[in-house]
């Protein structure tokens, strides 16, 4: 028995080795194919980034559409414009078969506004190729360098070079390469280009019902935002929502002299401070009743979160804080809970110099980052009840004199609405298949983020369309997103092309 088992094991090992070798060879082929087309992709990217794309400049956006339309049509997409009350959206489709699943890829064509004076180049819309010099500064190099060996660490600087024109180029190149290799796509593709993502996505959000059939898909993949700081392939399964409100507390009807009335007239800043202090303990945990209801940090969830290769000590040192709050045990766990953040406090007197007064009112502006378990409306209601429980009369307007005279503690509570969070189950089939496909292609599993901290404007679309969505962020984290000197690392373009190829050839049925 023992003897006969060894050959079987060796055979098994040999098969594994052959499979691994084939896998490696396939990976090398893909990498070589990408390297071959990369100079062409980068030249097109340069052309594309040279087109100004601020959402407020309709002519500019239309020129960008024209450019992409030509490229998409060359890749056999059918392209149509979806009119809205503001700017039109562009929808491109390529159908493989009726049986295949359809993925709606969401990308945006607009970029953040620019102030050219703050850039280290003449014009944010004249892209510049740069490399890190020996002093650690980014210095311009000739575009002709793209004709030789390309260093993946080189970067292209320009507005929208990363956000979000790089992913558009990655998609176009991935389709081009798959067609060239006569590889059949595994999914039907729909690409929606949002002309106003940086300005609130009104065109897209206001047409969800009107173009429901056009937007219909089995899954949605959002290609926007930066990958994990390790720059490993990243999948993000959700992001937090946001609810904002303000609370105002009141002192005397008019500001009063702090000498004449100190010790006599109550100061609304202290009233507000006591109220705010009642909302959170010293460890950062919110004390509002039911604030964390429904959130379960099971061992399975903890295990998923611990796979993210964060260095919590590095994060803390980077932020220069002595200790993190203790809402979760680490950064990823902290993001699974709703936050309560005072972002700004405003009182009547502002400006240089002394003014010794007791102010008449003070307002705290607060935001609550929401998670999948917490509805914005309910969360705001819980906070309002908490304020009432502290003995305050809660109004949605300024108090009258009578109300001031007959109530010691008054709060004006104003909400500015909310956007709920979204989260797709990491163990849902789309998540599992994506992870498996990326692991196979890249040799290591992707970084899987359960919930990212920020809020993207298109969450209402995900929730309204009811399509399971995953964010696939592909650009470098240090791309100066929304800031002067926005840039894309060339290595991220190559990796992103491979990510797109992996997604497009994934078998979803
Ligand atoms: Zn973006």
Coordinates of C-alpha atoms and ligand atoms in Angstrom, one line a residue:
X1 CA 0.0 0.0 0.0
X2 CA 2.7 2.4 1.1
X3 CA 4.7 1.7 -2.1
X4 CA 1.9 2.2 -4.5
X5 CA 0.9 5.5 -2.9
X6 CA 4.1 7.3 -3.7
X7 CA 3.8 7.3 -7.5
X8 CA 0.3 8.6 -7.2
X9 CA 1.5 11.5 -5.0
X10 CA 4.4 12.2 -7.4
X11 CA 2.0 12.2 -10.3
X12 CA -0.3 14.5 -8.5
X13 CA 2.7 16.8 -7.7
X14 CA 3.8 16.7 -11.3
X15 CA 0.3 17.7 -12.5
X16 CA 0.2 20.6 -10.0
X17 CA 3.6 21.7 -11.2
X18 CA 2.6 21.5 -14.8
X19 CA -0.6 23.4 -14.1
X20 CA 1.4 26.1 -12.2
X21 CA 3.9 26.3 -15.0
X22 CA 1.1 26.8 -17.6
X23 CA -0.5 29.4 -15.3
X24 CA 2.8 31.2 -15.0
X25 CA 3.4 31.0 -18.8
X26 CA -0.1 32.3 -19.4
X27 CA 0.5 35.2 -17.0
X28 CA 3.8 36.0 -18.8
X29 CA 2.0 36.0 -22.1
X30 CA -0.6 38.4 -20.8
X31 CA 2.1 40.7 -19.4
X32 CA 4.1 40.6 -22.6
X33 CA 1.0 41.4 -24.7
X34 CA 0.2 44.4 -22.4
X35 CA 3.8 45.6 -22.6
X36 CA 3.6 45.5 -26.4
X37 CA 0.6 47.7 -26.6
X38 CA 1.5 50.0 -23.7
X39 CA 3.3 52.7 -25.6
X40 CA 0.2 53.1 -27.9
X41 CA -2.1 53.2 -24.8
X42 CA 0.0 55.8 -23.2
X43 CA 0.0 58.0 -26.3
X44 CA -3.8 57.8 -26.5
X45 CA -4.1 58.5 -22.8
X46 CA -2.0 61.7 -23.4
X47 CA -4.4 62.7 -26.2
X48 CA -7.4 62.0 -24.0
X49 CA -6.0 63.9 -20.9
X50 CA -5.3 66.9 -23.2
X51 CA -9.0 67.4 -23.5
X52 CA -10.3 69.7 -20.7
X53 CA -13.2 67.9 -18.9
X54 CA -14.7 70.1 -16.2
X55 CA -18.4 69.3 -15.8
X56 CA -19.4 73.0 -16.0
X57 CA -17.9 73.2 -19.5
X58 CA -20.4 71.5 -21.7
X59 CA -18.5 71.9 -24.9
X60 CA -15.4 70.4 -23.2
X61 CA -17.4 67.3 -22.0
X62 CA -18.9 66.8 -25.5
X63 CA -15.4 66.8 -27.0
X64 CA -14.4 64.2 -24.5
X65 CA -17.4 62.1 -25.5
X66 CA -16.5 62.4 -29.2
X67 CA -13.0 61.1 -28.5
X68 CA -14.2 58.1 -26.5
X69 CA -17.0 57.3 -28.9
X70 CA -14.5 56.9 -31.7
X71 CA -12.4 54.6 -29.6
X72 CA -15.4 52.6 -28.4
X73 CA -16.8 52.2 -31.9
X74 CA -13.4 50.9 -33.1
X75 CA -13.7 48.2 -30.4
X76 CA -17.1 47.2 -31.8
X77 CA -19.2 48.9 -29.1
X78 CA -22.6 50.4 -30.0
X79 CA -22.7 53.8 -28.5
X80 CA -25.7 56.0 -27.7
X81 CA -26.3 59.2 -25.8
X82 CA -28.9 59.3 -23.0
X83 CA -30.2 62.9 -22.8
X84 CA -30.9 64.4 -19.3
X85 CA -32.0 67.8 -18.1
X86 CA -28.4 68.7 -17.8
X87 CA -25.6 66.9 -19.7
X88 CA -26.1 63.8 -21.7
X89 CA -24.7 60.4 -20.5
X90 CA -22.9 58.0 -22.9
X91 CA -23.9 54.3 -22.9
X92 CA -21.7 51.8 -24.8
X93 CA -22.8 48.2 -25.2
X94 CA -21.2 45.0 -26.5
X95 CA -23.2 41.9 -26.3
X96 CA -21.6 38.4 -26.4
X97 CA -24.7 36.3 -26.0
X98 CA -28.1 36.5 -24.4
X99 CA -27.1 33.8 -22.0
X100 CA -24.1 35.6 -20.6
X101 CA -24.4 37.9 -17.6
X102 CA -24.3 41.6 -18.1
X103 CA -22.0 43.9 -16.2
X104 CA -22.7 47.6 -16.1
X105 CA -19.3 49.4 -15.8
X106 CA -19.6 52.8 -14.3
X107 CA -16.9 55.3 -15.1
X108 CA -16.9 59.1 -15.2
X109 CA -15.6 61.4 -17.9
X110 CA -15.4 64.7 -16.0
X111 CA -12.6 65.8 -13.8
X112 CA -12.2 68.1 -10.8
X113 CA -11.9 71.9 -11.5
X114 CA -8.4 73.2 -11.7
X115 CA -6.4 76.2 -10.5
X116 CA -3.4 76.1 -12.9
X117 CA -1.3 78.4 -10.7
X118 CA -1.1 75.6 -8.1
X119 CA 0.3 73.0 -10.5
X120 CA 4.0 72.3 -11.1
X121 CA 3.3 72.4 -14.9
X122 CA 2.1 75.1 -17.2
X123 CA -1.3 73.6 -18.0
X124 CA -3.1 70.8 -16.1
X125 CA -4.5 69.8 -19.5
X126 CA -1.1 69.5 -21.1
X127 CA 0.0 66.2 -19.6
X128 CA 3.6 65.8 -18.6
X129 CA 5.6 62.6 -18.3
X130 CA 7.8 62.6 -15.2
X131 CA 10.3 60.5 -13.2
X132 CA 11.5 60.8 -9.7
X133 CA 15.0 62.5 -9.7
X134 CA 17.8 61.8 -7.3
X135 CA 16.6 64.6 -5.0
X136 CA 13.2 62.9 -4.8
X137 CA 11.4 65.4 -6.9
X138 CA 9.2 64.6 -9.9
X139 CA 10.9 66.1 -13.0
X140 CA 9.7 66.1 -16.6
X141 CA 11.1 63.8 -19.2
X142 CA 10.6 63.7 -22.9
X143 CA 7.6 61.8 -24.2
X144 CA 10.0 60.1 -26.7
X145 CA 11.1 57.9 -23.8
X146 CA 7.9 55.9 -24.4
X147 CA 9.5 54.6 -27.5
X148 CA 12.2 52.8 -25.4
X149 CA 12.0 50.7 -22.2
X150 CA 9.2 52.0 -20.1
X151 CA 9.8 52.3 -16.4
X152 CA 6.5 51.4 -14.5
X153 CA 7.4 54.0 -11.8
X154 CA 7.2 56.9 -14.3
X155 CA 4.0 58.9 -13.9
X156 CA 1.8 61.0 -16.2
X157 CA 0.7 64.3 -14.6
X158 CA -2.5 66.0 -15.6
X159 CA -6.1 66.6 -14.5
X160 CA -8.1 63.4 -14.8
X161 CA -4.9 61.5 -15.7
X162 CA -5.9 59.1 -12.9
X163 CA -9.5 60.1 -11.9
X164 CA -11.1 58.7 -14.1
X165 CA -9.5 58.7 -17.5
X166 CA -6.9 56.0 -16.6
X167 CA -9.6 53.3 -16.0
X168 CA -11.3 54.3 -19.3
X169 CA -8.0 53.7 -21.1
X170 CA -7.5 50.4 -19.2
X171 CA -10.9 49.1 -20.3
X172 CA -10.4 50.2 -24.0
X173 CA -6.9 48.5 -24.0
X174 CA -8.2 45.3 -22.4
X175 CA -10.9 44.9 -25.0
X176 CA -8.4 45.6 -27.8
X177 CA -6.0 43.0 -26.5
X178 CA -8.7 40.3 -26.0
X179 CA -10.0 40.9 -29.6
X180 CA -6.5 40.7 -30.9
X181 CA -6.0 37.3 -29.2
X182 CA -9.5 36.3 -30.4
X183 CA -10.4 35.6 -26.8
X184 CA -14.2 35.4 -26.2
X185 CA -15.6 37.8 -23.7
X186 CA -17.2 36.1 -20.7
X187 CA -19.8 38.8 -20.1
X188 CA -21.9 41.3 -21.9
X189 CA -20.5 44.8 -21.4
X190 CA -22.4 48.0 -20.7
X191 CA -20.3 51.1 -20.0
X192 CA -21.9 54.2 -18.6
X193 CA -19.9 57.4 -18.7
X194 CA -21.1 59.9 -16.1
X195 CA -20.4 63.6 -17.2
X196 CA -20.8 65.0 -13.7
X197 CA -19.4 62.7 -11.0
X198 CA -17.2 65.4 -9.6
X199 CA -20.2 67.7 -9.5
X200 CA -22.8 65.4 -7.8
X201 CA -23.9 63.1 -10.7
X202 CA -27.2 64.9 -11.3
X203 CA -27.5 63.6 -14.9
X204 CA -27.1 60.0 -13.9
X205 CA -29.1 60.1 -10.7
X206 CA -32.0 62.0 -12.2
X207 CA -32.4 59.5 -15.1
X208 CA -32.5 56.2 -13.1
X209 CA -36.2 55.6 -13.8
X210 CA -36.2 57.1 -17.3
X211 CA -33.4 54.8 -18.6
X212 CA -33.9 51.8 -16.2
X213 CA -33.8 49.4 -19.2
X214 CA -30.6 50.9 -20.5
X215 CA -29.0 50.7 -17.1
X216 CA -30.3 47.1 -16.4
X217 CA -27.5 44.6 -15.6
X218 CA -26.8 41.6 -13.4
X219 CA -23.9 43.3 -11.8
X220 CA -22.4 46.8 -11.6
X221 CA -18.6 47.5 -11.4
X222 CA -17.5 51.0 -10.5
X223 CA -14.1 51.8 -11.8
X224 CA -13.1 54.8 -9.8
X225 CA -10.9 55.7 -6.9
X226 CA -7.5 54.4 -5.7
X227 CA -6.4 50.8 -4.9
X228 CA -5.2 49.8 -1.4
X229 CA -1.9 51.6 -0.5
X230 CA 0.0 48.4 -1.1
X231 CA -1.1 48.9 -4.8
X232 CA -2.2 45.2 -4.9
X233 CA -5.4 44.4 -6.9
X234 CA -8.2 45.7 -4.8
X235 CA -12.0 45.0 -4.6
X236 CA -14.2 47.2 -2.5
X237 CA -17.6 45.8 -1.6
X238 CA -19.2 48.8 -0.1
X239 CA -18.9 52.3 1.1
X240 CA -20.3 54.4 3.9
X241 CA -23.2 56.8 3.4
X242 CA -23.5 60.2 5.0
X243 CA -26.1 62.1 7.0
X244 CA -25.5 65.7 7.9
X245 CA -27.2 67.9 10.5
X246 CA -26.5 70.9 12.7
X247 CA -27.4 71.7 16.3
X248 CA -27.7 75.2 17.6
X249 CA -27.8 76.2 21.3
X250 CA -28.8 79.6 22.6
X251 CA -27.6 82.1 25.2
X252 CA -28.9 85.7 25.6
X253 CA -30.9 87.1 22.7
X254 CA -28.1 89.5 21.8
X255 CA -24.3 89.1 22.5
X256 CA -23.5 90.4 26.0
X257 CA -20.5 92.0 27.7
X258 CA -18.6 89.2 29.5
X259 CA -17.6 91.6 32.3
X260 CA -21.1 92.8 33.0
X261 CA -22.7 89.5 32.7
X262 CA -20.1 86.8 33.3
X263 CA -21.4 84.4 36.0
X264 CA -24.9 85.5 35.3
X265 CA -25.8 84.9 31.6
X266 CA -25.4 81.2 30.5
X267 CA -22.9 80.7 27.7
X268 CA -24.3 78.6 24.8
X269 CA -20.9 77.2 24.0
X270 CA -20.8 75.4 27.4
X271 CA -24.4 74.2 26.8
X272 CA -23.4 72.8 23.5
X273 CA -20.1 71.3 24.9
X274 CA -22.1 69.3 27.6
X275 CA -24.5 68.1 25.0
X276 CA -21.7 67.0 22.6
X277 CA -19.8 65.3 25.4
X278 CA -23.0 63.3 26.2
X279 CA -22.9 61.8 22.7
X280 CA -19.5 60.1 22.9
X281 CA -17.4 58.4 25.6
X282 CA -13.7 59.0 26.0
X283 CA -12.9 56.0 23.7
X284 CA -14.9 57.5 20.8
X285 CA -17.9 55.2 21.2
X286 CA -21.2 56.9 20.5
X287 CA -23.5 56.8 23.5
X288 CA -26.8 57.5 21.6
X289 CA -29.3 54.6 22.3
X290 CA -29.3 52.0 19.6
X291 CA -26.7 53.8 17.5
X292 CA -24.9 50.6 16.6
X293 CA -28.0 48.3 16.4
X294 CA -27.8 45.5 13.9
X295 CA -24.1 45.6 13.5
X296 CA -22.5 42.2 14.2
X297 CA -18.8 41.7 14.3
X298 CA -18.8 38.0 14.0
X299 CA -15.6 35.9 13.9
X300 CA -16.2 35.4 10.1
X301 CA -16.5 39.2 9.5
X302 CA -13.4 39.8 11.7
X303 CA -11.5 37.3 9.7
X304 CA -12.4 38.9 6.4
X305 CA -11.4 42.3 7.7
X306 CA -8.1 41.1 9.1
X307 CA -7.0 39.9 5.6
X308 CA -6.6 43.6 4.5
X309 CA -2.8 44.2 4.7
X310 CA -3.1 47.4 6.7
X311 CA -0.3 48.3 9.1
X312 CA -2.3 50.0 11.9
X313 CA 0.8 51.3 13.5
X314 CA 1.9 53.0 10.3
X315 CA -1.6 54.5 9.8
X316 CA -1.5 55.9 13.4
X317 CA 2.0 57.3 12.9
X318 CA 1.1 58.8 9.5
X319 CA -1.8 60.6 11.2
X320 CA 0.4 61.6 14.1
X321 CA -2.1 60.5 16.8
X322 CA -1.1 58.9 20.0
X323 CA -4.0 56.3 20.0
X324 CA -6.9 55.5 17.7
X325 CA -10.4 55.5 19.0
X326 CA -11.7 52.2 20.2
X327 CA -14.9 51.8 18.2
X328 CA -13.3 48.8 16.4
X329 CA -10.2 46.9 17.2
X330 CA -8.4 48.2 14.1
X331 CA -8.9 50.6 11.1
X332 CA -11.0 48.2 9.0
X333 CA -13.2 47.3 11.9
X334 CA -13.7 51.0 12.7
X335 CA -15.2 51.5 9.2
X336 CA -17.9 48.9 9.9
X337 CA -19.7 51.3 12.4
X338 CA -21.5 54.6 11.8
X339 CA -19.4 57.5 13.0
X340 CA -20.4 60.8 14.6
X341 CA -18.2 63.6 13.7
X342 CA -18.3 67.3 14.6
X343 CA -16.7 69.0 11.6
X344 CA -17.1 72.6 12.5
X345 CA -18.4 74.9 15.3
X346 CA -19.5 78.4 14.5
X347 CA -20.4 81.2 16.9
X348 CA -21.5 84.8 16.3
X349 CA -18.2 86.5 16.8
X350 CA -15.4 85.6 14.4
X351 CA -12.4 87.6 13.3
X352 CA -9.1 89.0 14.6
X353 CA -8.8 90.8 17.9
X354 CA -10.5 90.5 21.2
X355 CA -14.2 90.8 21.7
X356 CA -15.1 89.9 25.2
X357 CA -18.7 88.8 24.8
X358 CA -21.0 86.0 25.8
X359 CA -22.3 84.9 22.4
X360 CA -26.0 84.6 21.7
X361 CA -25.8 81.2 19.9
X362 CA -23.5 78.5 18.7
X363 CA -23.9 75.9 16.0
X364 CA -22.1 72.5 15.6
X365 CA -22.1 71.0 12.1
X366 CA -22.1 67.2 12.4
X367 CA -21.8 64.4 10.0
X368 CA -22.7 60.7 10.5
X369 CA -21.0 58.2 8.1
X370 CA -23.6 55.5 7.7
X371 CA -23.1 51.8 7.2
X372 CA -25.3 49.2 5.5
X373 CA -27.1 48.4 8.8
X374 CA -28.0 52.0 9.6
X375 CA -30.6 54.0 7.8
X376 CA -29.8 57.7 7.7
X377 CA -33.4 58.8 8.7
X378 CA -33.5 56.5 11.7
X379 CA -30.0 57.4 12.8
X380 CA -30.9 61.1 12.8
X381 CA -34.1 60.3 14.8
X382 CA -32.0 58.5 17.4
X383 CA -29.8 61.5 17.8
X384 CA -32.8 63.8 18.2
X385 CA -34.3 61.6 20.9
X386 CA -30.9 61.6 22.7
X387 CA -30.9 65.4 22.7
X388 CA -34.5 65.4 24.1
X389 CA -33.4 62.9 26.8
X390 CA -30.8 65.4 27.9
X391 CA -33.7 67.8 28.8
X392 CA -33.7 70.0 25.6
X393 CA -36.7 71.4 23.8
X394 CA -35.8 70.3 20.2
X395 CA -37.1 72.6 17.4
X396 CA -36.5 72.7 13.7
X397 CA -36.3 76.5 13.7
X398 CA -35.0 79.4 15.8
X399 CA -36.9 79.7 19.2
X400 CA -39.3 82.6 19.9
X401 CA -38.6 84.9 22.9
X402 CA -41.4 83.1 24.8
X403 CA -39.8 79.7 24.2
X404 CA -36.4 81.1 25.4
X405 CA -38.0 82.5 28.5
X406 CA -39.8 79.3 29.4
X407 CA -37.1 76.8 28.5
X408 CA -33.6 76.6 30.0
X409 CA -32.3 74.2 27.3
X410 CA -33.2 74.7 23.6
X411 CA -31.7 73.1 20.5
X412 CA -32.5 73.8 16.9
X413 CA -31.9 70.6 15.0
X414 CA -31.6 70.9 11.2
X415 CA -30.9 68.1 8.9
X416 CA -29.6 68.3 5.3
X417 CA -30.7 64.9 4.3
X418 CA -28.7 61.7 3.9
X419 CA -27.3 59.2 1.5
X420 CA -27.5 55.6 2.7
X421 CA -24.5 53.2 2.5
X422 CA -24.2 50.2 0.3
X423 CA -22.5 46.9 0.8
X424 CA -22.5 43.8 -1.4
X425 CA -22.0 40.5 0.4
X426 CA -18.4 39.5 0.0
X427 CA -19.4 35.9 -0.2
X428 CA -22.0 36.5 -3.0
X429 CA -21.3 34.7 -6.3
X430 CA -19.9 37.9 -8.0
X431 CA -17.5 38.5 -5.2
X432 CA -16.3 34.8 -5.1
X433 CA -15.9 34.6 -8.8
X434 CA -14.0 37.9 -9.1
X435 CA -11.7 36.9 -6.2
X436 CA -11.0 33.5 -7.8
X437 CA -10.4 35.0 -11.2
X438 CA -8.0 37.7 -9.9
X439 CA -6.2 35.1 -7.7
X440 CA -5.7 32.9 -10.7
X441 CA -4.5 35.7 -12.9
X442 CA -2.3 37.6 -10.5
X443 CA -1.1 34.6 -8.3
X444 CA -2.3 36.2 -5.1
X445 CA -5.8 37.0 -3.8
X446 CA -6.9 40.7 -4.2
X447 CA -7.2 43.0 -1.2
X448 CA -10.9 42.8 -0.3
X449 CA -12.3 45.8 1.5
X450 CA -15.7 45.2 3.0
X451 CA -16.6 48.9 3.5
X452 CA -14.5 51.9 2.5
X453 CA -14.8 54.9 4.7
X454 CA -15.9 57.6 2.2
X455 CA -19.2 58.1 0.3
X456 CA -19.5 58.1 -3.5
X457 CA -22.2 60.2 -5.1
X458 CA -23.7 57.3 -7.0
X459 CA -24.7 55.2 -4.0
X460 CA -28.4 56.2 -4.6
X461 CA -28.1 54.7 -8.0
X462 CA -26.8 51.4 -6.6
X463 CA -29.6 51.3 -4.1
X464 CA -32.3 52.4 -6.6
X465 CA -31.3 50.1 -9.5
X466 CA -30.9 47.2 -7.0
X467 CA -27.8 45.8 -8.9
X468 CA -25.1 44.2 -6.7
X469 CA -22.2 46.5 -7.1
X470 CA -18.4 46.2 -6.5
X471 CA -15.9 49.0 -6.7
X472 CA -12.7 48.1 -8.6
X473 CA -10.3 50.9 -7.8
X474 CA -7.1 50.7 -9.9
X475 CA -5.1 53.9 -9.7
X476 CA -2.3 54.5 -7.3
X477 CA -3.4 55.8 -3.9
X478 CA -0.8 58.7 -4.0
X479 CA -2.3 60.1 -7.3
X480 CA -3.2 63.5 -5.7
X481 CA -6.8 62.9 -6.5
X482 CA -8.8 66.1 -6.8
X483 CA -5.6 68.1 -6.1
X484 CA -3.0 69.9 -8.1
X485 CA -0.4 67.6 -9.7
X486 CA -2.8 64.7 -10.2
X487 CA -0.9 61.8 -11.7
X488 CA -1.1 58.1 -12.7
X489 CA 1.7 55.6 -12.2
X490 CA 2.4 53.8 -15.4
X491 CA 2.7 50.4 -13.6
X492 CA -0.9 50.9 -12.4
X493 CA -2.1 51.3 -16.0
X494 CA -0.5 47.9 -16.9
X495 CA -2.0 46.3 -13.9
X496 CA -5.4 47.8 -14.5
X497 CA -5.4 46.5 -18.1
X498 CA -4.8 43.1 -16.7
X499 CA -7.6 43.5 -14.1
X500 CA -10.0 44.6 -16.9
X501 CA -9.0 41.6 -19.0
X502 CA -9.6 39.3 -16.0
X503 CA -13.0 40.7 -15.4
X504 CA -14.1 40.6 -19.0
X505 CA -13.1 37.0 -19.5
X506 CA -14.6 35.8 -16.2
X507 CA -17.3 33.1 -16.5
X508 CA -20.2 34.3 -14.4
X509 CA -22.9 31.7 -15.3
Ligands
LIG1 ZN1 -13.4 59.6 -9.7

